[in-house]
């Protein structure tokens, strides 16, 4: 400011002197005053132009280069430039933070929708778009209740009690392909709301399966238990002949062994679910495995088809090639013996059960069991490996089935990278096969 005053006074002085010097002697005072006035006007004009340049510069979008460096206007321009630069930096920083924040919300496995105070959509992530079928361009600032047309959701929003979440069908829900969402609204700020949605279809399905499983197990255990306790009561209360007593004890032993099979199959399933995947270090000899299966099959067939009950079953075990199967031996044995025992149990007396091992040209190995039993109708085939799914309930129970055999086979197959193939013709017979990958089969 002082510099500005000095420059003004200096120019005034110079103007006055020039006025005196240029005018005749008798007019020198007037000349001096006119010179000072002209100098003052010049100073104001220069100052005005400099101010105008700064003003024009300020009107531009880009203020990175100052138009003047010296004088008051230079200082003003520099200060403004610095302030603008700092503001821009702060804006860039908060913009970056906002982008990071939105990217984090975008990456969330949950749907996120930000609603304004009147319930209009301000922002939503891709997962919310999938959950509710929203369009990022079309649906901005739309009222969410107009787009999510579920009566339960509308009632939830209208009630205004957001302490708990609700479940509702998601986009594309149908009875065949259910999509279930858990939706929770959280109020924040001045009347705004944050909506979080989560796909709980799998969770609900798992929960339903768990409930069914517990109900099935309870039912399967309760039936033999009721029979057993009935016999115990009879034995306790009635004076029975020795032969009758022996018959009752026989029936009791059958029920106890049924429960035992059920419990051991359940334990097997839980072991299969909980243990690490089988490696390739353990190997079973296929011919030995086949001969063990043959012995078991013959023993079971003899029990189920006593000579007086009719013609014997034909059991054919084709000679197995010399090869080894890599995987957990107990699991492999359990899977193959389940398939063999099913064939023996469901094939009536006089029927044929054929078992064998096929070595494919590409190195895969196929274990198969073919029977001339009742067969399975096509609509049942996809469900056979479900736990407790039975087509012929009474035949299954009568022959000691638990309804878990094929579920165990499926698990073992999955764990060993094998494929379970089921072919069946109703009234003609069935063919169950396990095809093992080449990596698990070693020809010796
Ligand atoms: P289960 O202990 O009842 O045999 P599984 O899981 O082994 O249970 O088999 C499921 C159902 O598949 C059986 O109840 C039966 O109805 C059908 N099934 C399995 N194997 C055969 C077969 N070889 N022939 C006909 N039906 C079969």
Coordinates of C-alpha atoms and ligand atoms in Angstrom, one line a residue:
X1 CA 0.0 0.0 0.0
X2 CA 2.9 2.3 0.9
X3 CA 4.5 1.5 -2.5
X4 CA 1.3 2.4 -4.2
X5 CA 1.2 5.8 -2.4
X6 CA 4.9 6.5 -3.1
X7 CA 4.4 5.7 -6.8
X8 CA 1.3 7.9 -6.9
X9 CA 3.2 10.8 -5.3
X10 CA 6.3 10.3 -7.5
X11 CA 4.2 10.4 -10.6
X12 CA 2.4 13.5 -9.3
X13 CA 5.8 15.2 -8.7
X14 CA 7.1 14.2 -12.1
X15 CA 3.9 15.4 -13.7
X16 CA 4.1 18.8 -11.8
X17 CA 7.8 19.2 -12.8
X18 CA 7.0 18.4 -16.4
X19 CA 4.1 20.9 -16.4
X20 CA 6.4 23.6 -15.0
X21 CA 9.1 22.8 -17.5
X22 CA 6.9 22.9 -20.5
X23 CA 5.0 26.2 -19.7
X24 CA 6.2 29.8 -19.9
X25 CA 7.4 31.4 -16.7
X26 CA 4.2 33.4 -16.0
X27 CA 2.0 30.3 -16.3
X28 CA 4.3 27.8 -14.4
X29 CA 2.0 27.4 -11.4
X30 CA -0.9 26.5 -13.6
X31 CA 1.3 24.3 -15.8
X32 CA 2.5 22.5 -12.6
X33 CA -1.0 21.9 -11.4
X34 CA -2.1 20.7 -14.9
X35 CA 0.9 18.4 -15.0
X36 CA 0.0 16.9 -11.6
X37 CA -3.6 16.5 -12.7
X38 CA -2.6 14.8 -15.9
X39 CA -0.2 12.5 -14.0
X40 CA -2.9 11.6 -11.4
X41 CA -5.3 10.8 -14.3
X42 CA -2.6 8.7 -15.9
X43 CA -2.0 6.8 -12.7
X44 CA -5.7 6.1 -12.2
X45 CA -6.0 5.0 -15.8
X46 CA -3.1 2.5 -15.5
X47 CA -4.4 1.3 -12.2
X48 CA -7.9 0.9 -13.7
X49 CA -6.5 -1.2 -16.7
X50 CA -4.5 -3.4 -14.4
X51 CA -7.6 -4.0 -12.2
X52 CA -9.6 -4.7 -15.4
X53 CA -7.0 -7.3 -16.5
X54 CA -7.3 -9.0 -13.1
X55 CA -11.1 -9.0 -13.3
X56 CA -11.0 -10.5 -16.8
X57 CA -8.6 -13.2 -15.6
X58 CA -10.9 -14.0 -12.7
X59 CA -13.7 -14.5 -15.2
X60 CA -11.8 -17.4 -16.9
X61 CA -12.2 -21.0 -15.8
X62 CA -8.5 -21.6 -15.6
X63 CA -6.8 -19.2 -13.1
X64 CA -3.5 -21.1 -12.9
X65 CA -1.4 -18.2 -14.6
X66 CA -1.6 -14.8 -13.0
X67 CA -1.8 -11.9 -15.5
X68 CA 0.2 -9.5 -13.3
X69 CA 3.1 -10.1 -10.9
X70 CA 3.7 -6.6 -9.5
X71 CA 1.7 -4.1 -7.5
X72 CA -1.4 -4.4 -5.5
X73 CA -3.3 -6.1 -8.3
X74 CA -0.4 -8.6 -8.8
X75 CA -0.6 -9.5 -5.1
X76 CA -4.4 -9.8 -5.3
X77 CA -4.2 -12.0 -8.3
X78 CA -1.5 -14.2 -6.7
X79 CA -3.6 -14.6 -3.5
X80 CA -6.7 -15.5 -5.4
X81 CA -4.7 -18.0 -7.5
X82 CA -3.4 -19.7 -4.3
X83 CA -6.8 -19.8 -2.7
X84 CA -8.4 -21.3 -5.8
X85 CA -5.6 -23.9 -6.0
X86 CA -6.1 -24.9 -2.4
X87 CA -9.8 -25.2 -2.9
X88 CA -9.3 -27.3 -6.0
X89 CA -7.0 -29.6 -4.2
X90 CA -9.5 -30.0 -1.3
X91 CA -12.3 -30.7 -3.8
X92 CA -10.2 -33.2 -5.7
X93 CA -9.3 -34.9 -2.4
X94 CA -12.9 -35.1 -1.2
X95 CA -14.0 -36.3 -4.7
X96 CA -11.4 -39.1 -4.6
X97 CA -12.7 -40.1 -1.1
X98 CA -16.3 -40.1 -2.4
X99 CA -15.3 -42.2 -5.3
X100 CA -13.4 -44.7 -3.0
X101 CA -16.4 -44.8 -0.8
X102 CA -18.8 -45.5 -3.6
X103 CA -16.4 -48.1 -5.1
X104 CA -16.4 -49.8 -1.7
X105 CA -20.2 -49.8 -1.6
X106 CA -20.3 -51.0 -5.2
X107 CA -18.0 -53.9 -4.2
X108 CA -20.4 -54.9 -1.3
X109 CA -22.0 -58.3 -1.6
X110 CA -25.2 -56.6 -0.3
X111 CA -27.5 -54.3 -2.2
X112 CA -27.2 -50.7 -1.0
X113 CA -29.8 -47.9 -1.9
X114 CA -29.5 -44.4 -0.6
X115 CA -32.9 -42.7 -0.3
X116 CA -33.7 -39.0 0.3
X117 CA -36.2 -37.8 2.9
X118 CA -39.1 -38.4 0.6
X119 CA -38.1 -41.9 -0.3
X120 CA -36.6 -41.1 -3.7
X121 CA -33.5 -43.0 -4.9
X122 CA -30.3 -41.0 -4.8
X123 CA -27.8 -43.7 -5.5
X124 CA -27.7 -47.5 -5.6
X125 CA -25.1 -50.2 -6.3
X126 CA -25.1 -52.9 -8.9
X127 CA -26.2 -55.6 -6.4
X128 CA -29.3 -53.6 -5.5
X129 CA -30.0 -53.2 -9.2
X130 CA -29.9 -57.0 -9.5
X131 CA -32.0 -57.6 -6.4
X132 CA -34.8 -55.1 -7.3
X133 CA -34.3 -54.9 -11.1
X134 CA -33.4 -51.2 -11.0
X135 CA -31.9 -49.3 -13.9
X136 CA -29.1 -46.9 -13.0
X137 CA -30.2 -44.3 -15.6
X138 CA -33.9 -44.6 -15.6
X139 CA -34.6 -45.0 -11.9
X140 CA -32.5 -42.2 -10.4
X141 CA -34.7 -39.9 -8.2
X142 CA -37.7 -42.3 -8.6
X143 CA -39.7 -43.3 -5.5
X144 CA -38.5 -46.7 -4.5
X145 CA -41.9 -47.9 -3.4
X146 CA -43.2 -47.3 -6.9
X147 CA -40.5 -49.5 -8.3
X148 CA -40.4 -52.3 -5.7
X149 CA -44.0 -53.5 -5.9
X150 CA -44.2 -55.9 -3.0
X151 CA -47.0 -55.4 -0.5
X152 CA -44.8 -56.5 2.4
X153 CA -42.2 -54.0 1.4
X154 CA -44.8 -51.2 1.0
X155 CA -46.2 -52.0 4.4
X156 CA -42.7 -52.0 6.0
X157 CA -41.9 -48.6 4.5
X158 CA -45.4 -47.2 5.5
X159 CA -45.1 -48.5 9.1
X160 CA -41.8 -46.6 9.6
X161 CA -40.6 -49.1 12.2
X162 CA -37.1 -50.0 10.9
X163 CA -35.8 -51.9 14.0
X164 CA -36.0 -55.2 12.2
X165 CA -35.6 -56.5 8.6
X166 CA -38.2 -58.1 6.4
X167 CA -37.9 -60.9 3.9
X168 CA -39.4 -60.6 0.4
X169 CA -39.2 -62.1 -3.0
X170 CA -36.4 -60.6 -5.2
X171 CA -36.3 -59.9 -8.9
X172 CA -37.1 -62.9 -11.1
X173 CA -38.6 -64.9 -8.2
X174 CA -40.8 -67.9 -9.2
X175 CA -41.8 -71.1 -7.5
X176 CA -39.4 -73.1 -9.6
X177 CA -36.5 -70.6 -9.0
X178 CA -37.1 -68.8 -5.7
X179 CA -35.2 -65.6 -5.0
X180 CA -35.5 -64.4 -1.4
X181 CA -34.2 -61.2 -0.1
X182 CA -33.7 -59.8 3.4
X183 CA -34.3 -56.1 3.4
X184 CA -33.5 -53.6 6.1
X185 CA -34.0 -49.8 6.1
X186 CA -31.7 -47.7 8.4
X187 CA -32.7 -44.0 8.9
X188 CA -29.8 -41.5 8.9
X189 CA -29.1 -37.8 8.5
X190 CA -32.1 -35.5 8.2
X191 CA -34.8 -38.0 7.3
X192 CA -32.7 -40.0 4.8
X193 CA -32.7 -43.8 4.7
X194 CA -30.2 -46.4 3.8
X195 CA -31.6 -49.6 2.4
X196 CA -29.5 -52.8 2.7
X197 CA -30.6 -56.0 0.9
X198 CA -29.1 -59.5 1.1
X199 CA -29.8 -62.6 -1.0
X200 CA -30.9 -65.2 1.5
X201 CA -32.2 -67.8 -1.0
X202 CA -29.4 -70.3 -0.3
X203 CA -29.7 -69.7 3.4
X204 CA -33.4 -70.3 3.4
X205 CA -33.0 -73.4 1.2
X206 CA -30.3 -74.8 3.6
X207 CA -32.5 -74.0 6.5
X208 CA -35.4 -75.9 4.9
X209 CA -33.2 -78.8 4.1
X210 CA -31.9 -78.9 7.7
X211 CA -35.5 -78.9 9.0
X212 CA -36.5 -81.7 6.6
X213 CA -33.4 -83.6 7.5
X214 CA -34.1 -83.4 11.3
X215 CA -37.7 -84.4 10.7
X216 CA -36.7 -87.3 8.5
X217 CA -34.1 -88.6 10.9
X218 CA -36.5 -88.3 13.9
X219 CA -39.1 -90.2 11.9
X220 CA -36.7 -92.9 10.8
X221 CA -35.5 -93.4 14.4
X222 CA -38.9 -93.2 16.0
X223 CA -40.4 -96.0 13.9
X224 CA -38.1 -98.8 14.9
X225 CA -37.9 -97.4 18.4
X226 CA -41.7 -97.6 18.8
X227 CA -41.7 -101.2 17.5
X228 CA -38.9 -102.0 19.9
X229 CA -40.5 -100.5 23.0
X230 CA -43.8 -102.3 22.0
X231 CA -42.0 -105.6 22.0
X232 CA -40.2 -104.8 25.3
X233 CA -43.6 -104.0 26.9
X234 CA -45.1 -107.3 25.5
X235 CA -42.2 -109.3 26.9
X236 CA -42.5 -107.5 30.2
X237 CA -46.2 -107.9 30.6
X238 CA -47.2 -111.1 28.8
X239 CA -46.3 -114.6 29.8
X240 CA -45.0 -115.9 26.5
X241 CA -44.0 -119.3 25.1
X242 CA -40.3 -119.8 24.5
X243 CA -40.8 -119.9 20.7
X244 CA -42.9 -116.7 20.8
X245 CA -40.3 -115.0 23.0
X246 CA -37.6 -116.0 20.5
X247 CA -39.6 -114.7 17.6
X248 CA -40.1 -111.4 19.3
X249 CA -36.4 -111.1 20.2
X250 CA -35.7 -111.8 16.5
X251 CA -37.9 -108.9 15.5
X252 CA -36.4 -106.7 18.1
X253 CA -32.9 -107.5 16.8
X254 CA -34.0 -106.5 13.3
X255 CA -35.3 -103.1 14.5
X256 CA -32.1 -102.5 16.5
X257 CA -30.0 -103.3 13.5
X258 CA -32.1 -101.0 11.3
X259 CA -31.3 -98.2 13.8
X260 CA -27.7 -99.2 13.8
X261 CA -27.5 -99.0 10.0
X262 CA -29.2 -95.6 10.0
X263 CA -26.8 -94.2 12.6
X264 CA -23.8 -95.5 10.8
X265 CA -25.0 -94.1 7.5
X266 CA -25.6 -90.7 9.2
X267 CA -22.1 -90.8 10.7
X268 CA -20.7 -91.7 7.3
X269 CA -22.5 -88.7 5.7
X270 CA -21.3 -86.3 8.4
X271 CA -17.7 -87.7 8.0
X272 CA -17.9 -87.1 4.2
X273 CA -19.1 -83.5 4.7
X274 CA -16.5 -82.7 7.4
X275 CA -13.3 -84.3 6.2
X276 CA -10.7 -82.9 3.8
X277 CA -10.8 -84.1 0.2
X278 CA -9.2 -87.4 -0.5
X279 CA -5.7 -87.4 -1.9
X280 CA -4.2 -89.8 -4.4
X281 CA -1.7 -91.5 -2.0
X282 CA -4.1 -94.2 -0.8
X283 CA -4.9 -96.9 -3.5
X284 CA -7.3 -99.8 -3.6
X285 CA -6.8 -102.8 -5.9
X286 CA -9.8 -103.0 -8.2
X287 CA -9.8 -106.8 -8.5
X288 CA -9.6 -107.1 -4.7
X289 CA -12.4 -104.6 -4.2
X290 CA -14.5 -106.5 -6.7
X291 CA -14.0 -109.8 -5.0
X292 CA -14.9 -108.2 -1.6
X293 CA -18.0 -106.8 -3.1
X294 CA -18.9 -110.2 -4.6
X295 CA -18.6 -111.9 -1.3
X296 CA -20.8 -109.3 0.4
X297 CA -23.4 -109.5 -2.4
X298 CA -23.6 -113.2 -2.3
X299 CA -24.1 -113.1 1.5
X300 CA -26.8 -110.5 1.2
X301 CA -28.5 -112.3 -1.6
X302 CA -28.5 -115.5 0.4
X303 CA -30.2 -113.8 3.4
X304 CA -32.8 -111.9 1.2
X305 CA -33.6 -114.9 -1.0
X306 CA -33.6 -118.0 1.1
X307 CA -33.8 -121.2 -1.0
X308 CA -37.4 -121.9 0.0
X309 CA -38.5 -118.4 -1.1
X310 CA -38.0 -119.1 -4.8
X311 CA -35.3 -119.3 -7.4
X312 CA -31.9 -117.8 -6.5
X313 CA -30.6 -114.5 -7.8
X314 CA -28.1 -114.7 -10.6
X315 CA -25.0 -112.7 -9.5
X316 CA -22.4 -112.2 -12.2
X317 CA -19.1 -110.4 -11.4
X318 CA -17.1 -109.9 -14.5
X319 CA -13.3 -110.4 -14.1
X320 CA -11.8 -107.0 -13.3
X321 CA -8.7 -105.7 -15.1
X322 CA -5.5 -105.3 -13.1
X323 CA -5.8 -101.7 -12.0
X324 CA -5.8 -99.5 -8.9
X325 CA -8.2 -96.8 -7.8
X326 CA -6.7 -93.8 -5.9
X327 CA -8.8 -92.4 -3.0
X328 CA -10.0 -93.1 0.5
X329 CA -10.5 -96.9 0.5
X330 CA -13.3 -96.9 3.1
X331 CA -15.3 -94.3 1.2
X332 CA -14.8 -96.1 -2.2
X333 CA -15.8 -99.4 -0.7
X334 CA -18.9 -97.8 0.9
X335 CA -20.0 -96.2 -2.4
X336 CA -19.5 -99.3 -4.5
X337 CA -21.1 -101.6 -2.0
X338 CA -24.1 -99.3 -1.7
X339 CA -24.7 -99.7 -5.4
X340 CA -24.3 -103.5 -5.3
X341 CA -26.5 -104.0 -2.3
X342 CA -29.2 -101.8 -3.9
X343 CA -29.2 -104.0 -7.0
X344 CA -29.4 -107.1 -4.8
X345 CA -32.1 -105.7 -2.6
X346 CA -34.3 -104.4 -5.3
X347 CA -33.9 -107.3 -7.8
X348 CA -36.5 -110.0 -7.1
X349 CA -35.6 -113.7 -6.8
X350 CA -34.6 -115.2 -10.1
X351 CA -33.4 -111.9 -11.4
X352 CA -29.9 -111.0 -12.5
X353 CA -27.3 -108.6 -11.1
X354 CA -24.2 -108.0 -13.2
X355 CA -21.2 -106.1 -11.9
X356 CA -18.0 -105.1 -13.6
X357 CA -15.2 -102.6 -14.3
X358 CA -14.7 -101.0 -17.7
X359 CA -11.4 -99.4 -18.6
X360 CA -12.0 -96.6 -21.0
X361 CA -9.5 -95.7 -23.8
X362 CA -8.9 -92.2 -22.4
X363 CA -7.8 -93.7 -19.0
X364 CA -11.1 -93.3 -17.1
X365 CA -12.4 -96.3 -15.2
X366 CA -16.1 -97.2 -14.9
X367 CA -17.6 -99.4 -12.2
X368 CA -21.1 -100.5 -13.1
X369 CA -23.9 -102.5 -11.6
X370 CA -26.7 -103.7 -13.8
X371 CA -29.8 -105.4 -12.6
X372 CA -33.0 -106.8 -13.9
X373 CA -35.0 -105.3 -11.0
X374 CA -38.1 -103.1 -11.1
X375 CA -36.3 -100.1 -12.6
X376 CA -37.0 -96.4 -11.7
X377 CA -39.4 -94.1 -13.5
X378 CA -37.6 -91.1 -15.2
X379 CA -39.2 -88.5 -12.9
X380 CA -37.7 -90.1 -9.8
X381 CA -34.2 -90.5 -11.2
X382 CA -32.9 -86.9 -10.6
X383 CA -34.1 -87.2 -6.9
X384 CA -32.7 -90.6 -6.0
X385 CA -29.5 -89.1 -4.4
X386 CA -31.5 -86.9 -2.1
X387 CA -31.4 -88.0 1.5
X388 CA -34.3 -90.3 2.5
X389 CA -35.7 -90.2 -1.0
X390 CA -37.2 -93.6 -1.7
X391 CA -39.3 -94.8 -4.7
X392 CA -40.2 -98.1 -3.1
X393 CA -40.6 -97.3 0.5
X394 CA -41.6 -100.7 1.8
X395 CA -39.0 -102.6 -0.3
X396 CA -36.3 -100.3 1.0
X397 CA -37.3 -100.8 4.7
X398 CA -37.9 -104.6 4.3
X399 CA -34.5 -105.1 2.9
X400 CA -32.7 -102.9 5.5
X401 CA -32.4 -99.7 3.5
X402 CA -31.9 -96.4 5.2
X403 CA -32.7 -94.1 2.3
X404 CA -29.2 -92.6 2.6
X405 CA -27.2 -95.1 0.4
X406 CA -27.3 -93.1 -2.9
X407 CA -26.7 -89.8 -1.0
X408 CA -23.5 -91.4 0.3
X409 CA -22.6 -92.6 -3.2
X410 CA -23.1 -89.1 -4.6
X411 CA -20.9 -87.5 -1.9
X412 CA -18.1 -90.0 -2.4
X413 CA -18.3 -89.6 -6.2
X414 CA -18.0 -85.8 -5.9
X415 CA -15.1 -86.1 -3.5
X416 CA -13.3 -88.3 -5.9
X417 CA -14.1 -86.3 -9.0
X418 CA -16.3 -89.2 -10.3
X419 CA -19.6 -89.1 -12.1
X420 CA -22.6 -91.1 -11.0
X421 CA -24.6 -92.3 -14.0
X422 CA -28.1 -93.7 -13.6
X423 CA -30.0 -95.4 -16.4
X424 CA -33.2 -97.2 -15.8
X425 CA -36.2 -98.5 -17.6
X426 CA -39.3 -99.1 -15.5
X427 CA -40.1 -102.8 -15.3
X428 CA -36.8 -103.8 -17.0
X429 CA -34.0 -102.9 -14.7
X430 CA -31.4 -100.3 -13.8
X431 CA -27.7 -99.6 -14.5
X432 CA -25.8 -97.5 -11.9
X433 CA -22.2 -96.6 -12.8
X434 CA -19.4 -94.6 -11.3
X435 CA -17.0 -93.1 -13.8
X436 CA -13.7 -92.2 -12.2
X437 CA -11.3 -89.7 -13.8
X438 CA -8.1 -91.0 -15.4
X439 CA -6.1 -89.2 -12.7
X440 CA -7.5 -91.7 -10.1
X441 CA -7.1 -94.9 -12.2
X442 CA -3.7 -96.6 -12.5
X443 CA -3.3 -99.7 -14.7
X444 CA -0.8 -102.0 -13.1
Ligands
LIG1 P1 -32.4 -97.2 0.2 O1 -31.7 -97.4 1.5 O2 -33.9 -96.9 0.4 O3 -32.1 -98.2 -0.8 P2 -30.9 -95.4 -1.5 O4 -30.5 -94.0 -1.3 O5 -29.8 -96.4 -1.6 O6 -31.8 -95.8 -0.3 O7 -31.8 -95.5 -2.7 C1 -32.8 -94.6 -2.9 C2 -34.0 -95.2 -3.6 O8 -33.6 -95.4 -5.0 C3 -34.4 -96.5 -3.1 O9 -35.3 -96.3 -2.0 C4 -35.1 -97.1 -4.3 O10 -36.4 -96.7 -4.4 C5 -34.3 -96.6 -5.5 N1 -33.3 -97.5 -6.0 C6 -32.0 -97.5 -5.6 N2 -31.3 -98.5 -6.3 C7 -32.3 -99.1 -7.0 C8 -32.2 -100.2 -7.9 N3 -31.1 -100.9 -8.2 N4 -33.4 -100.6 -8.5 C9 -34.5 -100.0 -8.3 N5 -34.6 -98.9 -7.4 C10 -33.5 -98.5 -6.8

